Amino acid sequence: MSLRQILLILLVALAVVINILDWCFDLTAPTALQPVSSCDCPCKDSVSLPERPTMVTTQKVYTPIAELRKTIDMDAVEGLDYLDEESLNRYHNCVPRASHNDQQALNCLSNNNCGEARCYKRLRFLNQTEPRTALVSFPGSGNTWLRYLIEQATGVFTGSVYCDKDLKVIHPGEHVTTGNVVVIKTHQAEATLIPISEKLLGHVHFNQAIFLLRNPYDALISEANRRWGGYGHTGVASETDFIGNPNWEWYLQYKSTLWSYQIKTWLDQSKVPVHVVQYENLVANTRKELKKVLKFLNYTIPNKTLDCVMEASDGYFKRTKHLNFDPYSQEDTATVSRIMRQATPVLDKYGISYTKPTYH
């Protein structure tokens, strides 16, 4: 075995380890790991861990479905009757929360019209448990935006392997992981696995996947803004969170490796059909790219409905402020570029290449 092959094996092993650690730790501030309430990760039982604020594990003891149906207003959301016991528990236990600066989400919550359908009378759950379609992306790549577009175009809720209480406000299907939803959000690098039930990793396979890909330089900044900006999905981090901050240097190596590893596992090793969407193309020609996604999902949508979607295509969580400086030093740029090249052979198959954008 050559030295190059040994190094490659070690790199893949390292990526798996740090992907596991990412379920256990979340940098919510640039200086420390913050304690929260739960962590669904393989190392939970062996060590004492800080817990993530927006990641909620499914409870080990479920409320029987007959009791749940007495508690929940089953007519409030179309298709709730189609959810099995586990999914209905996940739906019920993931409680929405609105951040104080997300005015649209606050209005949605206070007016009791969460998951408002702009182009349909009501959004709904499907009467099916299969297929499971992953909507996979590296964090900061526009997953929430594409979920919104898909929901408005199809009239069907999207789900998630997570319970993000802020997103639950506008995506009532948050935390549902069956075919009752049209797609299931995941950032996991390991293809086809969904964390479910009492298992640490339930081997529930996705039947197909939509892979949303963004220039890693932009995605890394977007995710750093979410983690360190103080306002969740619309926050913007300060210059001191980037320049001269050792956590930023560590974050770049750590997250860049996950970006590269995720591409390899989903686009090169996955055995299910995968449709690739480039974020930059989705921004430049939203209608065209959305139609490709809908075709992959086997949905035929009238032009009138697509017109409706395009009239309000921005969604709820869109940053109105952006960095006015370049957070990448020469060393940072070299680090990201070096790690990014590891995914080049896979991206070449799709005719995709990325360079560092110009930041002002």
Short mmCIF file of C-alpha atoms in Angstrom, two decimals:
data_model
loop_
_atom_site.label_atom_id
_atom_site.label_comp_id
_atom_site.label_asym_id
_atom_site.label_seq_id
_atom_site.Cartn_x
_atom_site.Cartn_y
_atom_site.Cartn_z
CA MET A 1 0.00 0.00 0.00
CA SER A 2 1.45 3.35 -1.04
CA LEU A 3 1.87 6.33 1.27
CA ARG A 4 -0.75 8.22 -0.76
CA GLN A 5 -3.32 5.45 -0.22
CA ILE A 6 -2.58 5.37 3.52
CA LEU A 7 -3.03 9.15 3.76
CA LEU A 8 -6.32 8.92 1.85
CA ILE A 9 -7.65 6.25 4.24
CA LEU A 10 -6.63 8.37 7.23
CA LEU A 11 -8.35 11.41 5.75
CA VAL A 12 -11.62 9.55 5.21
CA ALA A 13 -11.44 8.16 8.76
CA LEU A 14 -10.85 11.66 10.12
CA ALA A 15 -13.84 13.01 8.19
CA VAL A 16 -16.10 10.30 9.64
CA VAL A 17 -14.90 11.08 13.17
CA ILE A 18 -15.40 14.84 12.88
CA ASN A 19 -18.80 14.31 11.28
CA ILE A 20 -19.80 12.33 14.39
CA LEU A 21 -18.39 15.05 16.63
CA ASP A 22 -20.39 17.65 14.72
CA TRP A 23 -23.61 15.99 15.97
CA CYS A 24 -22.28 16.35 19.52
CA PHE A 25 -20.88 19.88 19.42
CA ASP A 26 -22.13 23.08 17.86
CA LEU A 27 -20.10 26.30 17.90
CA THR A 28 -22.82 28.76 18.79
CA ALA A 29 -20.24 31.33 19.93
CA PRO A 30 -16.72 31.94 18.61
CA THR A 31 -15.08 31.39 21.99
CA ALA A 32 -16.81 28.44 23.64
CA LEU A 33 -19.07 25.45 23.28
CA GLN A 34 -22.48 26.27 24.69
CA PRO A 35 -24.52 23.87 26.86
CA VAL A 36 -28.04 23.06 25.73
CA SER A 37 -30.54 20.29 26.20
CA SER A 38 -30.01 17.26 23.97
CA CYS A 39 -27.59 15.57 21.62
CA ASP A 40 -28.36 12.61 19.38
CA CYS A 41 -24.90 11.24 18.68
CA PRO A 42 -23.01 7.94 18.96
CA CYS A 43 -20.83 9.18 21.84
CA LYS A 44 -23.64 10.41 24.10
CA ASP A 45 -23.64 7.47 26.48
CA SER A 46 -19.86 7.40 27.02
CA VAL A 47 -19.01 11.02 27.87
CA SER A 48 -20.63 14.14 29.28
CA LEU A 49 -21.37 16.43 26.37
CA PRO A 50 -22.64 19.95 25.78
CA GLU A 51 -25.91 19.81 23.88
CA ARG A 52 -27.28 21.59 20.86
CA PRO A 53 -29.95 24.30 21.11
CA THR A 54 -31.89 23.48 17.96
CA MET A 55 -31.39 19.71 17.71
CA VAL A 56 -34.02 17.69 19.54
CA THR A 57 -33.91 13.91 19.65
CA THR A 58 -37.02 11.82 19.38
CA GLN A 59 -38.25 10.80 22.83
CA LYS A 60 -37.60 7.19 23.82
CA VAL A 61 -41.13 6.70 25.14
CA TYR A 62 -43.79 7.71 22.65
CA THR A 63 -47.28 8.80 23.47
CA PRO A 64 -49.68 6.22 22.00
CA ILE A 65 -51.20 7.47 18.80
CA ALA A 66 -54.77 7.22 20.16
CA GLU A 67 -53.88 9.61 22.99
CA LEU A 68 -52.03 11.95 20.66
CA ARG A 69 -55.04 12.27 18.41
CA LYS A 70 -57.08 13.42 21.38
CA THR A 71 -54.44 16.05 22.23
CA ILE A 72 -53.72 17.38 18.76
CA ASP A 73 -56.22 19.23 16.62
CA MET A 74 -56.08 16.75 13.76
CA ASP A 75 -58.02 19.09 11.49
CA ALA A 76 -55.52 21.94 11.93
CA VAL A 77 -53.14 20.49 9.35
CA GLU A 78 -54.21 18.52 6.31
CA GLY A 79 -52.94 14.95 6.28
CA LEU A 80 -52.06 14.56 9.97
CA ASP A 81 -54.16 11.38 9.98
CA TYR A 82 -51.67 9.86 7.56
CA LEU A 83 -48.74 10.04 10.01
CA ASP A 84 -47.83 6.88 11.91
CA GLU A 85 -47.21 6.90 15.66
CA GLU A 86 -43.54 7.77 15.47
CA SER A 87 -44.01 10.56 12.93
CA LEU A 88 -46.94 12.06 14.83
CA ASN A 89 -44.84 12.07 18.01
CA ARG A 90 -41.98 13.75 16.19
CA TYR A 91 -44.38 16.31 14.76
CA HIS A 92 -45.96 16.99 18.17
CA ASN A 93 -42.74 17.11 20.21
CA CYS A 94 -40.97 19.55 17.89
CA VAL A 95 -42.46 22.79 19.21
CA PRO A 96 -42.09 25.97 17.10
CA ARG A 97 -40.20 29.02 18.32
CA ALA A 98 -39.82 32.37 16.58
CA SER A 99 -36.64 34.43 16.93
CA HIS A 100 -37.30 38.02 17.92
CA ASN A 101 -35.95 39.46 14.66
CA ASP A 102 -37.80 37.13 12.30
CA GLN A 103 -40.92 39.25 11.94
CA GLN A 104 -42.53 37.16 9.21
CA ALA A 105 -42.09 34.04 11.31
CA LEU A 106 -43.47 35.83 14.36
CA ASN A 107 -46.55 36.89 12.42
CA CYS A 108 -47.00 33.34 11.20
CA LEU A 109 -46.85 31.99 14.75
CA SER A 110 -49.08 34.63 16.33
CA ASN A 111 -51.72 34.33 13.60
CA ASN A 112 -51.70 30.52 13.82
CA ASN A 113 -51.03 30.13 10.12
CA CYS A 114 -47.63 28.48 10.24
CA GLY A 115 -46.61 26.89 6.98
CA GLU A 116 -48.82 29.32 5.09
CA ALA A 117 -49.46 28.21 1.52
CA ARG A 118 -49.16 31.10 -0.90
CA CYS A 119 -50.14 29.15 -3.99
CA TYR A 120 -52.46 26.52 -2.46
CA LYS A 121 -55.32 26.77 0.01
CA ARG A 122 -53.40 24.59 2.47
CA LEU A 123 -50.17 22.64 2.54
CA ARG A 124 -50.56 18.95 3.37
CA PHE A 125 -48.90 15.70 4.34
CA LEU A 126 -48.98 12.89 1.78
CA ASN A 127 -50.78 9.59 2.31
CA GLN A 128 -47.63 7.50 1.89
CA THR A 129 -44.52 6.49 3.82
CA GLU A 130 -42.29 5.97 0.78
CA PRO A 131 -40.30 7.15 -1.08
CA ARG A 132 -38.00 9.06 1.22
CA THR A 133 -36.25 11.83 -0.72
CA ALA A 134 -33.26 13.52 0.89
CA LEU A 135 -32.69 17.24 0.42
CA VAL A 136 -29.03 17.19 1.32
CA SER A 137 -26.61 20.08 1.50
CA PHE A 138 -23.66 21.42 3.38
CA PRO A 139 -24.87 23.94 6.01
CA GLY A 140 -25.19 27.45 4.60
CA SER A 141 -26.03 26.29 1.07
CA GLY A 142 -29.67 27.40 0.84
CA ASN A 143 -31.47 24.27 2.04
CA THR A 144 -34.20 26.24 3.84
CA TRP A 145 -34.83 28.38 0.75
CA LEU A 146 -35.16 25.37 -1.56
CA ARG A 147 -37.51 23.71 0.95
CA TYR A 148 -39.71 26.78 0.78
CA LEU A 149 -39.76 26.76 -3.04
CA ILE A 150 -40.61 23.05 -3.17
CA GLU A 151 -43.42 23.42 -0.63
CA GLN A 152 -44.98 26.35 -2.45
CA ALA A 153 -44.73 24.59 -5.82
CA THR A 154 -46.09 21.19 -4.72
CA GLY A 155 -48.40 22.12 -1.85
CA VAL A 156 -46.75 19.38 0.25
CA PHE A 157 -44.82 19.80 3.51
CA THR A 158 -41.09 19.16 3.65
CA GLY A 159 -39.47 17.31 6.55
CA SER A 160 -36.12 17.17 8.30
CA VAL A 161 -33.94 14.80 10.31
CA TYR A 162 -33.58 17.71 12.76
CA CYS A 163 -35.94 19.65 14.99
CA ASP A 164 -35.05 23.26 14.31
CA LYS A 165 -37.64 25.10 16.39
CA ASP A 166 -37.18 28.33 14.44
CA LEU A 167 -37.83 26.56 11.14
CA LYS A 168 -40.76 24.65 12.61
CA VAL A 169 -42.62 27.97 12.61
CA ILE A 170 -42.78 28.02 8.81
CA HIS A 171 -42.18 24.33 8.07
CA PRO A 172 -44.68 22.30 10.17
CA GLY A 173 -43.25 19.09 8.70
CA GLU A 174 -39.94 19.73 10.49
CA HIS A 175 -38.66 16.51 12.13
CA VAL A 176 -40.86 14.20 10.03
CA THR A 177 -38.70 11.67 8.16
CA THR A 178 -41.11 9.52 6.18
CA GLY A 179 -42.53 9.71 2.69
CA ASN A 180 -45.42 11.75 4.11
CA VAL A 181 -43.25 14.76 3.24
CA VAL A 182 -41.99 15.59 -0.24
CA VAL A 183 -38.30 15.94 0.77
CA ILE A 184 -36.33 15.47 4.00
CA LYS A 185 -33.64 17.98 4.94
CA THR A 186 -30.26 16.63 6.03
CA HIS A 187 -26.72 17.96 6.33
CA GLN A 188 -25.23 14.57 7.18
CA ALA A 189 -22.17 13.54 5.21
CA GLU A 190 -23.13 9.87 5.33
CA ALA A 191 -25.44 9.05 2.46
CA THR A 192 -28.72 7.17 3.02
CA LEU A 193 -28.80 7.26 6.84
CA ILE A 194 -31.51 8.94 8.92
CA PRO A 195 -31.24 9.29 12.72
CA ILE A 196 -34.57 7.88 13.96
CA SER A 197 -36.42 6.59 16.98
CA GLU A 198 -34.36 5.23 19.87
CA LYS A 199 -31.50 4.17 17.61
CA LEU A 200 -28.38 6.28 17.35
CA LEU A 201 -28.34 5.75 13.61
CA GLY A 202 -31.35 3.98 12.20
CA HIS A 203 -30.47 2.34 8.92
CA VAL A 204 -33.40 3.82 7.09
CA HIS A 205 -32.42 4.39 3.51
CA PHE A 206 -33.32 7.34 1.37
CA ASN A 207 -34.75 6.21 -1.94
CA GLN A 208 -33.37 9.21 -3.81
CA ALA A 209 -31.75 12.56 -3.13
CA ILE A 210 -31.53 16.17 -4.23
CA PHE A 211 -28.03 17.47 -3.57
CA LEU A 212 -27.82 21.26 -3.19
CA LEU A 213 -24.27 22.43 -3.80
CA ARG A 214 -22.81 25.89 -3.14
CA ASN A 215 -19.38 27.47 -3.54
CA PRO A 216 -17.67 26.43 -0.28
CA TYR A 217 -16.24 29.91 0.35
CA ASP A 218 -19.76 31.37 0.41
CA ALA A 219 -21.28 28.43 2.28
CA LEU A 220 -18.65 28.58 5.01
CA ILE A 221 -19.39 32.27 5.58
CA SER A 222 -23.14 31.71 5.57
CA GLU A 223 -22.89 28.95 8.18
CA ALA A 224 -20.51 31.05 10.31
CA ASN A 225 -23.07 33.87 10.22
CA ARG A 226 -25.76 31.49 11.47
CA ARG A 227 -23.57 30.16 14.27
CA TRP A 228 -21.97 33.39 15.42
CA GLY A 229 -24.26 36.16 14.16
CA GLY A 230 -26.58 36.03 17.17
CA TYR A 231 -29.83 36.01 15.15
CA GLY A 232 -30.05 32.44 13.93
CA HIS A 233 -30.84 32.02 10.26
CA THR A 234 -30.65 35.76 9.47
CA GLY A 235 -27.72 36.83 11.65
CA VAL A 236 -24.43 38.30 10.43
CA ALA A 237 -21.20 37.68 12.34
CA SER A 238 -18.82 40.52 13.18
CA GLU A 239 -15.35 41.07 11.77
CA THR A 240 -13.77 39.93 15.04
CA ASP A 241 -15.46 36.56 14.65
CA PHE A 242 -13.33 36.01 11.56
CA ILE A 243 -10.14 38.05 11.52
CA GLY A 244 -7.52 36.73 13.92
CA ASN A 245 -9.94 34.34 15.61
CA PRO A 246 -8.32 30.91 16.08
CA ASN A 247 -11.76 29.27 16.09
CA TRP A 248 -12.31 30.55 12.54
CA GLU A 249 -9.04 28.92 11.44
CA TRP A 250 -10.07 25.63 13.03
CA TYR A 251 -13.60 25.93 11.65
CA LEU A 252 -12.28 26.31 8.09
CA GLN A 253 -10.26 23.11 8.20
CA TYR A 254 -12.99 21.20 10.00
CA LYS A 255 -15.92 22.28 7.86
CA SER A 256 -14.05 22.29 4.55
CA THR A 257 -13.19 18.65 5.12
CA LEU A 258 -16.87 17.86 5.72
CA TRP A 259 -17.83 19.76 2.55
CA SER A 260 -15.42 17.65 0.52
CA TYR A 261 -16.35 14.38 2.23
CA GLN A 262 -20.07 15.01 1.77
CA ILE A 263 -19.58 15.44 -1.97
CA LYS A 264 -17.66 12.18 -2.19
CA THR A 265 -20.20 10.14 -0.25
CA TRP A 266 -23.33 11.49 -1.88
CA LEU A 267 -22.17 12.06 -5.46
CA ASP A 268 -19.64 9.27 -5.83
CA GLN A 269 -20.65 6.50 -3.43
CA SER A 270 -24.42 6.76 -3.06
CA LYS A 271 -26.35 4.00 -4.79
CA VAL A 272 -29.61 5.98 -5.09
CA PRO A 273 -30.55 8.46 -7.83
CA VAL A 274 -29.19 11.94 -7.05
CA HIS A 275 -30.19 15.21 -8.70
CA VAL A 276 -27.59 17.98 -8.32
CA VAL A 277 -28.65 21.61 -7.93
CA GLN A 278 -26.06 24.37 -7.88
CA TYR A 279 -27.10 27.17 -5.56
CA GLU A 280 -25.63 29.77 -7.89
CA ASN A 281 -27.79 28.50 -10.76
CA LEU A 282 -30.85 28.45 -8.51
CA VAL A 283 -30.27 32.13 -7.71
CA ALA A 284 -29.62 33.09 -11.34
CA ASN A 285 -32.57 31.21 -12.83
CA THR A 286 -34.88 30.08 -10.02
CA ARG A 287 -37.77 29.01 -12.22
CA LYS A 288 -35.66 26.88 -14.55
CA GLU A 289 -33.82 25.08 -11.75
CA LEU A 290 -36.99 24.57 -9.72
CA LYS A 291 -38.68 22.93 -12.72
CA LYS A 292 -35.77 20.46 -12.92
CA VAL A 293 -36.19 19.64 -9.23
CA LEU A 294 -39.93 19.12 -9.65
CA LYS A 295 -39.36 16.86 -12.65
CA PHE A 296 -36.97 14.75 -10.56
CA LEU A 297 -39.65 14.54 -7.87
CA ASN A 298 -42.17 13.48 -10.53
CA TYR A 299 -44.35 16.57 -10.09
CA THR A 300 -45.96 18.34 -13.02
CA ILE A 301 -46.83 21.88 -11.92
CA PRO A 302 -49.00 24.27 -13.99
CA ASN A 303 -47.30 27.45 -15.16
CA LYS A 304 -49.87 29.44 -13.18
CA THR A 305 -48.64 27.85 -9.97
CA LEU A 306 -45.01 28.47 -10.89
CA ASP A 307 -45.90 32.10 -11.59
CA CYS A 308 -47.33 32.29 -8.09
CA VAL A 309 -44.16 30.80 -6.57
CA MET A 310 -41.95 33.23 -8.46
CA GLU A 311 -43.94 36.22 -7.19
CA ALA A 312 -42.71 35.49 -3.65
CA SER A 313 -39.64 33.37 -4.26
CA ASP A 314 -37.39 34.84 -1.54
CA GLY A 315 -38.90 32.83 1.31
CA TYR A 316 -38.87 33.76 5.00
CA PHE A 317 -35.26 33.53 6.12
CA LYS A 318 -33.18 35.81 3.90
CA ARG A 319 -30.27 37.90 5.15
CA THR A 320 -30.62 41.60 4.39
CA LYS A 321 -27.05 42.36 5.53
CA HIS A 322 -23.81 40.82 4.33
CA LEU A 323 -20.13 41.02 5.19
CA ASN A 324 -18.37 44.15 3.90
CA PHE A 325 -14.88 42.67 4.19
CA ASP A 326 -12.94 39.61 3.05
CA PRO A 327 -12.76 37.15 5.98
CA TYR A 328 -10.22 34.93 4.21
CA SER A 329 -6.51 35.53 4.71
CA GLN A 330 -4.05 34.09 2.20
CA GLU A 331 -3.52 31.15 4.54
CA ASP A 332 -7.29 30.65 4.89
CA THR A 333 -7.73 30.67 1.13
CA ALA A 334 -4.93 28.14 0.70
CA THR A 335 -6.50 25.88 3.35
CA VAL A 336 -9.95 25.85 1.72
CA SER A 337 -8.48 25.49 -1.78
CA ARG A 338 -6.30 22.55 -0.73
CA ILE A 339 -9.17 20.66 0.91
CA MET A 340 -11.60 21.57 -1.88
CA ARG A 341 -9.32 19.90 -4.42
CA GLN A 342 -10.03 16.56 -2.75
CA ALA A 343 -13.54 16.71 -4.26
CA THR A 344 -12.36 17.87 -7.68
CA PRO A 345 -12.42 14.42 -9.37
CA VAL A 346 -16.07 14.00 -8.38
CA LEU A 347 -17.11 17.53 -9.33
CA ASP A 348 -15.37 17.17 -12.69
CA LYS A 349 -17.87 14.44 -13.57
CA TYR A 350 -20.64 17.04 -13.21
CA GLY A 351 -18.73 19.82 -14.94
CA ILE A 352 -18.60 21.83 -11.71
CA SER A 353 -15.67 23.90 -10.46
CA TYR A 354 -15.34 26.63 -7.85
CA THR A 355 -12.94 29.47 -7.18
CA LYS A 356 -12.87 32.03 -4.42
CA PRO A 357 -15.28 34.93 -5.06
CA THR A 358 -14.31 38.57 -4.57
CA TYR A 359 -15.49 39.98 -1.26
CA HIS A 360 -15.81 43.70 -0.49
#
